[in-house]
Amino acid sequence: MKKNLLLIIFGILTTLNYAQEKIEPKTEKVWRINFLNPAIELEMPVSKKGTFSAGLGIGYGAPYDEISVSPYNEFLYSFNPFLDLQYKRFYNFEKRKAKNRSTENNSGNFVSFRFLTRGNTIESNFIRSSNFDFAIGPTWGIQRKYGKNFHLLFDIGPHYYFDTNGNGGFFPIMLQLNLGFDLKKK
């Protein structure tokens, strides 16, 4: 009897352990508030390893050579409303799980395609050739959740920028750094 009971318990534990290992990490729906460039963002899963995020806010922007003019020879700035759209493909969820690291709130490394548009200037020390400009390009980045709900995102990549007047150019570095908080899911 003891032998059969031990076999049953061993079988159940093995099954439970195997079932836990078969659970694959997947992307999640997450609402966020970002602070460096103040925005509200929604990141939604489109596949097990892919998300689409949309952020709307007001943030800092720098001039692009072909679509802005500055009479100053100093630090240039512009504050504008923006819309930031990004498709992210996470590639290291399994590796993070194997190292007992969290993938919660889409914590992982990713490659992405980013589209950013800026609207009318609120404050600036340079002149833009149009009230709206756009930037598109691929990026590589990391996204992490720390503690209960602190969020960090960093990504970098080249981009092509243009305005509504047909002016445009290429810039080798599109940089994004976001710090913020993940809000309650679902």
mmCIF file of C-alpha atoms in Angstrom:
data_model
loop_
_atom_site.group_PDB
_atom_site.id
_atom_site.type_symbol
_atom_site.label_atom_id
_atom_site.label_comp_id
_atom_site.label_asym_id
_atom_site.label_seq_id
_atom_site.Cartn_x
_atom_site.Cartn_y
_atom_site.Cartn_z
ATOM 1 C CA MET A 1 0.000 0.000 0.000
ATOM 2 C CA LYS A 2 2.789 2.444 0.929
ATOM 3 C CA LYS A 3 4.549 1.662 -2.335
ATOM 4 C CA ASN A 4 1.419 2.401 -4.386
ATOM 5 C CA LEU A 5 0.764 5.618 -2.461
ATOM 6 C CA LEU A 6 4.360 6.772 -3.037
ATOM 7 C CA LEU A 7 4.051 5.972 -6.757
ATOM 8 C CA ILE A 8 0.808 7.976 -7.003
ATOM 9 C CA ILE A 9 2.305 10.981 -5.153
ATOM 10 C CA PHE A 10 5.445 10.818 -7.304
ATOM 11 C CA GLY A 11 3.293 10.650 -10.448
ATOM 12 C CA ILE A 12 1.205 13.657 -9.405
ATOM 13 C CA LEU A 13 4.269 15.743 -8.494
ATOM 14 C CA THR A 14 6.000 14.834 -11.756
ATOM 15 C CA THR A 15 2.888 15.776 -13.742
ATOM 16 C CA LEU A 16 2.503 19.101 -11.902
ATOM 17 C CA ASN A 17 6.175 19.918 -12.353
ATOM 18 C CA TYR A 18 6.076 19.018 -16.051
ATOM 19 C CA ALA A 19 2.894 21.094 -16.542
ATOM 20 C CA GLN A 20 4.572 24.141 -14.984
ATOM 21 C CA GLU A 21 7.556 23.827 -17.300
ATOM 22 C CA LYS A 22 5.304 23.631 -20.364
ATOM 23 C CA ILE A 23 3.737 27.049 -19.646
ATOM 24 C CA GLU A 24 5.273 29.355 -22.213
ATOM 25 C CA PRO A 25 5.800 33.008 -21.409
ATOM 26 C CA LYS A 26 3.592 35.271 -23.481
ATOM 27 C CA THR A 27 2.916 38.946 -23.932
ATOM 28 C CA GLU A 28 0.367 40.777 -21.790
ATOM 29 C CA LYS A 29 -1.898 43.808 -22.047
ATOM 30 C CA VAL A 30 -0.392 46.643 -19.974
ATOM 31 C CA TRP A 31 -1.424 50.252 -19.361
ATOM 32 C CA ARG A 32 1.422 52.594 -18.373
ATOM 33 C CA ILE A 33 2.128 56.138 -17.338
ATOM 34 C CA ASN A 34 5.537 57.393 -18.529
ATOM 35 C CA PHE A 35 7.282 60.331 -16.874
ATOM 36 C CA LEU A 36 10.398 61.393 -18.844
ATOM 37 C CA ASN A 37 8.255 62.286 -21.835
ATOM 38 C CA PRO A 38 4.889 62.392 -20.050
ATOM 39 C CA ALA A 39 2.477 60.016 -21.751
ATOM 40 C CA ILE A 40 -0.162 57.380 -21.288
ATOM 41 C CA GLU A 41 0.630 54.145 -23.118
ATOM 42 C CA LEU A 42 -1.241 50.967 -23.919
ATOM 43 C CA GLU A 43 0.732 47.861 -24.890
ATOM 44 C CA MET A 44 -1.409 45.080 -26.348
ATOM 45 C CA PRO A 45 -0.429 41.533 -27.310
ATOM 46 C CA VAL A 46 -0.705 40.602 -30.981
ATOM 47 C CA SER A 47 1.021 37.218 -30.597
ATOM 48 C CA LYS A 48 2.882 35.190 -27.937
ATOM 49 C CA LYS A 49 6.037 37.206 -28.576
ATOM 50 C CA GLY A 50 4.704 40.375 -30.198
ATOM 51 C CA THR A 51 2.998 43.532 -28.925
ATOM 52 C CA PHE A 52 1.698 46.754 -30.379
ATOM 53 C CA SER A 53 2.048 49.844 -28.204
ATOM 54 C CA ALA A 54 0.490 53.265 -28.589
ATOM 55 C CA GLY A 55 1.610 56.216 -26.502
ATOM 56 C CA LEU A 56 0.084 59.687 -26.439
ATOM 57 C CA GLY A 57 1.717 62.551 -24.570
ATOM 58 C CA ILE A 58 3.771 65.724 -24.537
ATOM 59 C CA GLY A 59 7.526 65.490 -24.753
ATOM 60 C CA TYR A 60 10.923 66.876 -25.586
ATOM 61 C CA GLY A 61 12.093 66.840 -29.176
ATOM 62 C CA ALA A 62 15.266 67.944 -30.939
ATOM 63 C CA PRO A 63 15.531 69.560 -34.375
ATOM 64 C CA TYR A 64 16.057 67.588 -37.562
ATOM 65 C CA ASP A 65 18.460 69.269 -40.001
ATOM 66 C CA GLU A 66 16.304 69.246 -43.148
ATOM 67 C CA ILE A 67 13.044 70.272 -41.461
ATOM 68 C CA SER A 68 14.074 72.916 -38.910
ATOM 69 C CA VAL A 69 16.066 76.137 -38.716
ATOM 70 C CA SER A 70 17.736 77.665 -35.682
ATOM 71 C CA PRO A 71 19.258 81.132 -35.325
ATOM 72 C CA TYR A 72 20.941 79.962 -32.125
ATOM 73 C CA ASN A 73 24.148 78.059 -31.539
ATOM 74 C CA GLU A 74 23.109 76.451 -28.262
ATOM 75 C CA PHE A 75 21.144 73.546 -26.825
ATOM 76 C CA LEU A 76 17.996 73.272 -28.943
ATOM 77 C CA TYR A 77 14.671 72.053 -27.619
ATOM 78 C CA SER A 78 11.045 71.714 -28.552
ATOM 79 C CA PHE A 79 8.063 70.540 -26.537
ATOM 80 C CA ASN A 80 5.281 69.020 -28.605
ATOM 81 C CA PRO A 81 2.368 66.645 -28.303
ATOM 82 C CA PHE A 82 3.285 63.282 -29.793
ATOM 83 C CA LEU A 83 1.889 59.945 -30.865
ATOM 84 C CA ASP A 84 4.299 57.010 -30.614
ATOM 85 C CA LEU A 85 3.333 53.685 -32.241
ATOM 86 C CA GLN A 86 5.566 50.645 -31.996
ATOM 87 C CA TYR A 87 5.425 46.961 -32.895
ATOM 88 C CA LYS A 88 7.768 44.982 -30.583
ATOM 89 C CA ARG A 89 8.943 41.412 -31.163
ATOM 90 C CA PHE A 90 10.384 39.920 -27.958
ATOM 91 C CA TYR A 91 13.109 37.358 -28.557
ATOM 92 C CA ASN A 92 14.397 36.279 -25.135
ATOM 93 C CA PHE A 93 11.340 35.228 -23.098
ATOM 94 C CA GLU A 94 12.442 31.573 -22.943
ATOM 95 C CA LYS A 95 15.997 32.512 -21.950
ATOM 96 C CA ARG A 96 14.674 34.791 -19.171
ATOM 97 C CA LYS A 97 12.390 32.006 -17.914
ATOM 98 C CA ALA A 98 15.275 29.487 -17.949
ATOM 99 C CA LYS A 99 17.279 31.883 -15.742
ATOM 100 C CA ASN A 100 14.282 32.374 -13.413
ATOM 101 C CA ARG A 101 13.831 35.988 -14.535
ATOM 102 C CA SER A 102 10.413 37.534 -14.918
ATOM 103 C CA THR A 103 8.667 38.250 -18.205
ATOM 104 C CA GLU A 104 5.816 39.942 -16.357
ATOM 105 C CA ASN A 105 4.456 43.077 -18.064
ATOM 106 C CA ASN A 106 6.451 42.145 -21.179
ATOM 107 C CA SER A 107 9.902 42.300 -19.544
ATOM 108 C CA GLY A 108 12.389 41.278 -22.187
ATOM 109 C CA ASN A 109 14.600 42.284 -25.082
ATOM 110 C CA PHE A 110 12.997 43.173 -28.385
ATOM 111 C CA VAL A 111 13.401 44.368 -31.935
ATOM 112 C CA SER A 112 10.760 46.739 -33.190
ATOM 113 C CA PHE A 113 9.448 49.044 -35.849
ATOM 114 C CA ARG A 114 8.620 52.506 -34.496
ATOM 115 C CA PHE A 115 6.519 55.360 -35.887
ATOM 116 C CA LEU A 116 6.615 58.721 -34.091
ATOM 117 C CA THR A 117 4.786 61.910 -34.989
ATOM 118 C CA ARG A 118 4.975 65.316 -33.334
ATOM 119 C CA GLY A 119 2.277 67.981 -33.468
ATOM 120 C CA ASN A 120 2.121 71.755 -33.034
ATOM 121 C CA THR A 121 4.929 73.263 -30.975
ATOM 122 C CA ILE A 122 4.106 74.301 -27.414
ATOM 123 C CA GLU A 123 7.563 75.817 -26.708
ATOM 124 C CA SER A 124 10.737 75.794 -28.786
ATOM 125 C CA ASN A 125 13.940 77.721 -29.536
ATOM 126 C CA PHE A 126 14.046 76.698 -33.224
ATOM 127 C CA ILE A 127 11.682 76.925 -36.176
ATOM 128 C CA ARG A 128 10.112 73.832 -37.761
ATOM 129 C CA SER A 129 9.232 73.854 -41.473
ATOM 130 C CA SER A 130 5.843 72.244 -40.715
ATOM 131 C CA ASN A 131 3.551 71.875 -37.720
ATOM 132 C CA PHE A 132 3.736 68.095 -38.042
ATOM 133 C CA ASP A 133 6.713 65.814 -38.572
ATOM 134 C CA PHE A 134 7.170 62.075 -38.574
ATOM 135 C CA ALA A 135 9.953 59.561 -37.907
ATOM 136 C CA ILE A 136 10.000 55.845 -38.746
ATOM 137 C CA GLY A 137 12.587 53.137 -38.306
ATOM 138 C CA PRO A 138 13.687 49.863 -36.736
ATOM 139 C CA THR A 139 14.956 49.730 -33.151
ATOM 140 C CA TRP A 140 16.499 47.315 -30.676
ATOM 141 C CA GLY A 141 15.545 47.665 -27.036
ATOM 142 C CA ILE A 142 15.008 46.365 -23.534
ATOM 143 C CA GLN A 143 11.927 46.636 -21.358
ATOM 144 C CA ARG A 144 11.795 45.736 -17.679
ATOM 145 C CA LYS A 145 9.445 45.757 -14.725
ATOM 146 C CA TYR A 146 11.130 46.405 -11.389
ATOM 147 C CA GLY A 147 9.489 46.005 -8.020
ATOM 148 C CA LYS A 148 5.718 46.122 -7.887
ATOM 149 C CA ASN A 149 5.102 48.293 -10.968
ATOM 150 C CA PHE A 150 8.111 50.458 -11.966
ATOM 151 C CA HIS A 151 8.719 50.397 -15.730
ATOM 152 C CA LEU A 152 11.934 50.996 -17.720
ATOM 153 C CA LEU A 153 12.200 51.037 -21.499
ATOM 154 C CA PHE A 154 15.252 51.849 -23.610
ATOM 155 C CA ASP A 155 15.507 51.466 -27.366
ATOM 156 C CA ILE A 156 17.765 52.732 -30.119
ATOM 157 C CA GLY A 157 17.931 52.566 -33.895
ATOM 158 C CA PRO A 158 18.194 54.557 -37.140
ATOM 159 C CA HIS A 159 15.249 56.468 -38.534
ATOM 160 C CA TYR A 160 13.986 58.389 -41.507
ATOM 161 C CA TYR A 161 12.174 61.644 -40.716
ATOM 162 C CA PHE A 162 9.943 63.837 -42.877
ATOM 163 C CA ASP A 163 7.331 66.589 -42.636
ATOM 164 C CA THR A 164 4.085 67.439 -44.395
ATOM 165 C CA ASN A 165 5.915 69.718 -46.875
ATOM 166 C CA GLY A 166 7.926 66.854 -48.357
ATOM 167 C CA ASN A 167 11.206 67.651 -46.576
ATOM 168 C CA GLY A 168 13.043 64.751 -44.986
ATOM 169 C CA GLY A 169 16.288 63.065 -44.137
ATOM 170 C CA PHE A 170 17.995 60.177 -42.381
ATOM 171 C CA PHE A 171 19.315 60.238 -38.819
ATOM 172 C CA PRO A 172 21.403 57.306 -37.558
ATOM 173 C CA ILE A 173 20.064 57.264 -33.983
ATOM 174 C CA MET A 174 16.488 57.293 -32.728
ATOM 175 C CA LEU A 175 16.736 57.038 -28.959
ATOM 176 C CA GLN A 176 13.973 56.424 -26.457
ATOM 177 C CA LEU A 177 14.204 56.230 -22.670
ATOM 178 C CA ASN A 178 11.012 55.860 -20.661
ATOM 179 C CA LEU A 179 10.557 55.558 -16.934
ATOM 180 C CA GLY A 180 7.114 55.147 -15.492
ATOM 181 C CA PHE A 181 4.597 52.918 -13.793
ATOM 182 C CA ASP A 182 2.588 49.957 -15.019
ATOM 183 C CA LEU A 183 -1.043 50.256 -14.020
ATOM 184 C CA LYS A 184 -3.323 47.416 -13.002
ATOM 185 C CA LYS A 185 -3.779 44.852 -15.760
ATOM 186 C CA LYS A 186 -7.156 43.881 -17.221
#
